[in-house]
Amino acid sequence: MEYIHEEIEKKWQKVWEEKGVFKTPQWSNRATYYALVMFPYPSGSIHVGHVKNYVIGDVVARYKRMKGFNVLHPFGYDAFGLPAENAAIEHGIHPRVWTQKNIETIRNQIKKIGISYDWDREISTCDEEYYKWTQWLFLKLYERGLAYKKKGLVNWCPSCQTVLANEQVKDGACERCGTPVKVKFLEQWYFRITEYADRLYEDLDKLTGWPDHVKTMQRNWIGKSRGALVRFPVEGIDEVLEIFTTRPDTLWGVTFMALAPESPLVDTIVLPEKRIEVETFVSKTLLEDRFKRTAEGAKKEGVFTGRYAINPVNGERVPIYVANYILYEYGTGAIMGVPAHDQRDFEFAKSLGLEIRVVVDRPGAPLDSKTMEEPYTEPGIMRDSGIFTGRESDKAMGEIISWLEEKGYGKGTTQYKLRDWLISRQRYWGAPIPIVYCEKCGTVPVPEDRLPVKLPEDVEFEPTGQSPLKKHEDFLNTTCPICGAPAVRESDTMDTFVDSSWYYLRYVNPHNDEKPFDPRDVNYWLPVDQYIGGVEHAILHLMYSRFITKVLHDLGYLTFDEPFTNLFTQGMIYKDGAKMSKSKGNVVSPEEMIKKYGADTLRLYILFMGPPEKDAEWSDAGIEGVSRFVKRLWKIFDRLIERLSATKEAGPVEPKTSQEKELHRKLHSMIKKITEDIEGGFHFNTAVSGFMELTNTLSKYLDSTNETEWNLPLLRDVVEKMVLMISPFAPHLADELWNRLGKKGLTVEQSWPEYDQRALELEEYELAVQVNGKVRDRIVVSATASEDEIKRMALSSKRVQKWLEGRKPRQIVIVPKRLVNVVL
RNA sequence: GCCGAGGUGGCGGAACUGGCAGACGCGCAUGACUCAGGAUCAUGUGGGCAUUUGCCCGUGCGGGUUCAAAUCCCGCCCUCGGCACCA
């Protein structure tokens, strides 16, 4: 019989659908397992890179089903976003139509791959029944004071015509389109993620099932640092300059203060005679590209404001400058300058000729303020530092902070680099922010029972970049929910990362129109046992989701406060050395591969390419190789099937000949290996090679044994177990073969095979015999041989004797079942 | 600069807790079948020397520990990813 993958795959996909095998019962007495893949943005069609994500998830889901879990394995679409709107502007298609068409394409693509999703739970973030609850989420944050509006410096992408969150800016450019980002001063909506900075940071330690690199990236991004806030009174006016420092031990080395150019304090502090000079500097600096200006290594510039501050620790007058390297958004927007012990302050002091004063000495090699060519930033011995003189700077840190607090000079504190999450977007295709502005009542949230604030569909798209909502009178004009007076709606929509920050909860109750999710169900299913997706979301999506989970936890909806217990980040698939993209024309389409080789071959190849967490290069020759394997396997079944139909049951398996024993042993060692490959770190590439090895051994057995002497019960046992094991990887093939073996039901409904430890034991082992660590011979010893026997056999080897040259070995090391090392 | 991951044949990659480096696949070579082969099957395939048995070298580089190191330790080099004037 020929292997016709189209027929087989179509047939089984239909059976699965008709039987509804992947529909997940909401409750069952089996243990739950929630396997989740990151849902895609539906921008056209998916390529094999996405397929990798879904296949990994499917192997896990199907395997866990066979292990007896009640598995939740859903799929959906992150369907709001700019590309839909751009398509509307360019081609005149409504974003909803464009998006829906893409969703259909993708759904069809995925069904052809045979992924075991529960399609009844499919969700799409642009559906009213979904975004209603995104708006609900906004209201919950608003009630808690975690959603707020403020004026501030924001990143603006001139091409996307919208503001961006800090996380969405990479190297000073828009993460999406690469256009350099401009800084604007605008009023925008934020989520107060900074309130959760510490928990987001500290709880990373709880995430033992997450890869370290992702946790590290989040730690870097949150940027926690301990230090002190210290207050420096300003001379001559009633003003205090508060600064944050991680090095309170260098307070005695302060020789200047510096303010960020954006700081409103500049205006208060500057002396009249310095005003023109300072204002000129500030406006010049603010005109510069902010990302270049604040990049490391940029030239440090600044001007004196004419004003002095008093250093509380020693009463000294220190000049206050405005400097281009001070970040307004971090700390207090002002710093104390300690040139001797800080790289940036050192550069600044050098370029302006300011005093450099050493207060922390390098142990054993004192520093000289006059001649030093670089700052000393390590811990050391404190010098000229009042009562702390002579102390070790790092050890004294805690005491210094207590002392500052006692004296009222400052206090210990922790600062974070993390900024609040800017969530408003001046775009159409997103969930409207449920806020109304009333002249009398001010900013009023839309009451929960009036959700959703519907996104109007009858809008006109113009390439002006302005959101069509801005001009949609019916949408804009409303009445105040409090007083009933005419009011205006907020026309901004939410960042799509808000949509995706909670979707994993919705899958549990995707069609509940009373609430976003039922806490009882969600707490039963979540946290997600295994989350799978690309590293590109290491910060953005994963941190936002953690934040929202913690908020909902604090609001009493969730019993857990981390959404994803285990995270797996899969590598990308490259083609011709580059990321696949339509514009580069290097997209490998799954349909084409399925048509040519079949879904099972595609799945196996994607897994076989290399370790799934690593990037891999697509190879046409590679998939050919896997295709050959599948055909070979098919042919072996063809050879066997008729003979096997005589033996319906595997029955007691008694391997007699050495070939039979080898085959039996191989089967069990492969059950062990493949199970461990799946459980112990997603080593699917080696699992697939295990199938190949087992097939090779089987094929060798069939070739080397006369057909009349085939051990049929053994063969049946081998092929049945092999079919079950390959089921999560190549499910159509598995079900077809299972069926041809005369078995009932589907492979995914069977139990995962167990290995028999006894089958792994050999009666005799081949040992390598080394002389001084080099293999010189091999001997076969019985499993029960004593050490002395093994030594005797090793020493009696002719080849070993040749190397011994009559000498007596100093030592003989035996590694059971592996080797003997004769040491001279 | 800091943090993280990694460097193994012609290629993708294997190698448990230190125990025979190169599983499995690709590619290549030779042979078989064939009118033919870009199908299939068999055999071989880290490098060098000897080519009969063997011998030497070999996991980025240089040291070290050990009977034994891809694996552990010290010092470098390179690649990829993240952060990057965060006080």
mmCIF file of N, CA, C and O in Angstrom, chain A residues 20-51:
data_model
loop_
_atom_site.group_PDB
_atom_site.id
_atom_site.type_symbol
_atom_site.label_atom_id
_atom_site.label_comp_id
_atom_site.label_asym_id
_atom_site.label_seq_id
_atom_site.Cartn_x
_atom_site.Cartn_y
_atom_site.Cartn_z
ATOM 1 N N GLY A 20 -14.961 14.692 18.474
ATOM 2 C CA GLY A 20 -14.739 15.767 19.446
ATOM 3 C C GLY A 20 -13.737 15.396 20.515
ATOM 4 O O GLY A 20 -13.882 15.777 21.673
ATOM 5 N N VAL A 21 -12.691 14.680 20.110
ATOM 6 C CA VAL A 21 -11.722 14.204 21.117
ATOM 7 C C VAL A 21 -10.962 15.309 21.825
ATOM 8 O O VAL A 21 -10.452 15.110 22.912
ATOM 9 N N PHE A 22 -10.873 16.474 21.181
ATOM 10 C CA PHE A 22 -10.054 17.519 21.794
ATOM 11 C C PHE A 22 -10.876 18.555 22.534
ATOM 12 O O PHE A 22 -10.355 19.566 22.975
ATOM 13 N N LYS A 23 -12.164 18.293 22.612
ATOM 14 C CA LYS A 23 -13.012 19.184 23.412
ATOM 15 C C LYS A 23 -12.735 18.889 24.881
ATOM 16 O O LYS A 23 -12.799 17.747 25.324
ATOM 17 N N THR A 24 -12.406 19.919 25.599
ATOM 18 C CA THR A 24 -11.984 19.726 26.984
ATOM 19 C C THR A 24 -13.154 19.839 27.938
ATOM 20 O O THR A 24 -13.818 20.872 27.979
ATOM 21 N N PRO A 25 -13.404 18.787 28.702
ATOM 22 C CA PRO A 25 -14.444 18.914 29.723
ATOM 23 C C PRO A 25 -14.015 19.942 30.767
ATOM 24 O O PRO A 25 -12.854 19.971 31.166
ATOM 25 N N GLN A 26 -14.956 20.774 31.151
ATOM 26 C CA GLN A 26 -14.625 21.838 32.088
ATOM 27 C C GLN A 26 -14.152 21.272 33.433
ATOM 28 O O GLN A 26 -13.269 21.813 34.053
ATOM 29 N N TRP A 27 -14.790 20.201 33.836
ATOM 30 C CA TRP A 27 -14.407 19.548 35.088
ATOM 31 C C TRP A 27 -14.275 18.064 34.819
ATOM 32 O O TRP A 27 -15.010 17.498 34.028
ATOM 33 N N SER A 28 -13.345 17.423 35.492
ATOM 34 C CA SER A 28 -13.245 15.974 35.393
ATOM 35 C C SER A 28 -12.441 15.531 36.595
ATOM 36 O O SER A 28 -11.843 16.341 37.284
ATOM 37 N N ASN A 29 -12.432 14.221 36.850
ATOM 38 C CA ASN A 29 -11.657 13.816 38.015
ATOM 39 C C ASN A 29 -10.203 13.518 37.684
ATOM 40 O O ASN A 29 -9.442 13.109 38.533
ATOM 41 N N ARG A 30 -9.833 13.793 36.447
ATOM 42 C CA ARG A 30 -8.423 13.657 36.103
ATOM 43 C C ARG A 30 -7.703 14.960 36.455
ATOM 44 O O ARG A 30 -8.314 16.023 36.537
ATOM 45 N N ALA A 31 -6.392 14.883 36.638
ATOM 46 C CA ALA A 31 -5.611 16.089 36.930
ATOM 47 C C ALA A 31 -5.612 17.005 35.712
ATOM 48 O O ALA A 31 -5.641 16.527 34.575
ATOM 49 N N THR A 32 -5.609 18.318 35.944
ATOM 50 C CA THR A 32 -5.647 19.251 34.822
ATOM 51 C C THR A 32 -4.252 19.537 34.302
ATOM 52 O O THR A 32 -3.275 19.494 35.047
ATOM 53 N N TYR A 33 -4.203 19.843 33.033
ATOM 54 C CA TYR A 33 -2.948 20.312 32.438
ATOM 55 C C TYR A 33 -3.299 21.363 31.390
ATOM 56 O O TYR A 33 -4.021 21.091 30.436
ATOM 57 N N TYR A 34 -2.780 22.570 31.594
ATOM 58 C CA TYR A 34 -3.083 23.676 30.692
ATOM 59 C C TYR A 34 -1.844 23.940 29.839
ATOM 60 O O TYR A 34 -0.828 24.407 30.332
ATOM 61 N N ALA A 35 -1.941 23.584 28.568
ATOM 62 C CA ALA A 35 -0.836 23.810 27.627
ATOM 63 C C ALA A 35 -1.234 24.966 26.721
ATOM 64 O O ALA A 35 -2.267 24.918 26.070
ATOM 65 N N LEU A 36 -0.418 26.000 26.703
ATOM 66 C CA LEU A 36 -0.791 27.199 25.969
ATOM 67 C C LEU A 36 0.331 27.678 25.062
ATOM 68 O O LEU A 36 1.495 27.725 25.473
ATOM 69 N N VAL A 37 -0.038 28.002 23.832
ATOM 70 C CA VAL A 37 0.924 28.636 22.927
ATOM 71 C C VAL A 37 0.531 30.099 22.780
ATOM 72 O O VAL A 37 -0.631 30.453 22.921
ATOM 73 N N MET A 38 1.506 30.954 22.534
ATOM 74 C CA MET A 38 1.217 32.376 22.368
ATOM 75 C C MET A 38 0.366 32.553 21.119
ATOM 76 O O MET A 38 0.725 32.078 20.044
ATOM 77 N N PHE A 39 -0.765 33.221 21.291
ATOM 78 C CA PHE A 39 -1.633 33.376 20.124
ATOM 79 C C PHE A 39 -1.045 34.387 19.137
ATOM 80 O O PHE A 39 -0.298 35.277 19.517
ATOM 81 N N PRO A 40 -1.319 34.203 17.842
ATOM 82 C CA PRO A 40 -0.673 35.030 16.833
ATOM 83 C C PRO A 40 -1.464 36.294 16.512
ATOM 84 O O PRO A 40 -2.681 36.352 16.746
ATOM 85 N N TYR A 41 -0.758 37.256 15.961
ATOM 86 C CA TYR A 41 -1.433 38.385 15.344
ATOM 87 C C TYR A 41 -1.792 37.936 13.931
ATOM 88 O O TYR A 41 -0.926 37.493 13.183
ATOM 89 N N PRO A 42 -3.066 37.995 13.541
ATOM 90 C CA PRO A 42 -3.457 37.443 12.234
ATOM 91 C C PRO A 42 -3.129 38.385 11.077
ATOM 92 O O PRO A 42 -3.996 39.072 10.560
ATOM 93 N N SER A 43 -1.872 38.385 10.679
ATOM 94 C CA SER A 43 -1.474 39.294 9.593
ATOM 95 C C SER A 43 -1.266 38.511 8.318
ATOM 96 O O SER A 43 -0.157 38.377 7.846
ATOM 97 N N GLY A 44 -2.326 37.949 7.777
ATOM 98 C CA GLY A 44 -2.156 37.192 6.537
ATOM 99 C C GLY A 44 -2.172 35.723 6.823
ATOM 100 O O GLY A 44 -3.174 35.172 7.239
ATOM 101 N N SER A 45 -1.004 35.085 6.636
ATOM 102 C CA SER A 45 -0.960 33.651 6.888
ATOM 103 C C SER A 45 0.248 33.353 7.755
ATOM 104 O O SER A 45 1.137 34.165 7.887
ATOM 105 N N ILE A 46 0.276 32.176 8.320
ATOM 106 C CA ILE A 46 1.401 31.821 9.169
ATOM 107 C C ILE A 46 2.454 31.084 8.357
ATOM 108 O O ILE A 46 2.180 30.495 7.319
ATOM 109 N N HIS A 47 3.695 31.139 8.853
ATOM 110 C CA HIS A 47 4.765 30.392 8.189
ATOM 111 C C HIS A 47 5.262 29.294 9.126
ATOM 112 O O HIS A 47 4.748 29.136 10.244
ATOM 113 N N VAL A 48 6.266 28.540 8.687
ATOM 114 C CA VAL A 48 6.672 27.376 9.475
ATOM 115 C C VAL A 48 7.229 27.747 10.851
ATOM 116 O O VAL A 48 7.277 26.919 11.745
ATOM 117 N N GLY A 49 7.642 29.007 11.005
ATOM 118 C CA GLY A 49 8.086 29.457 12.320
ATOM 119 C C GLY A 49 6.968 29.389 13.339
ATOM 120 O O GLY A 49 7.164 28.927 14.465
ATOM 121 N N HIS A 50 5.767 29.833 12.941
ATOM 122 C CA HIS A 50 4.614 29.710 13.829
ATOM 123 C C HIS A 50 4.302 28.236 14.072
ATOM 124 O O HIS A 50 3.970 27.831 15.174
ATOM 125 N N VAL A 51 4.391 27.465 12.991
ATOM 126 C CA VAL A 51 4.050 26.057 13.091
ATOM 127 C C VAL A 51 4.893 25.386 14.166
ATOM 128 O O VAL A 51 4.422 24.554 14.931
#
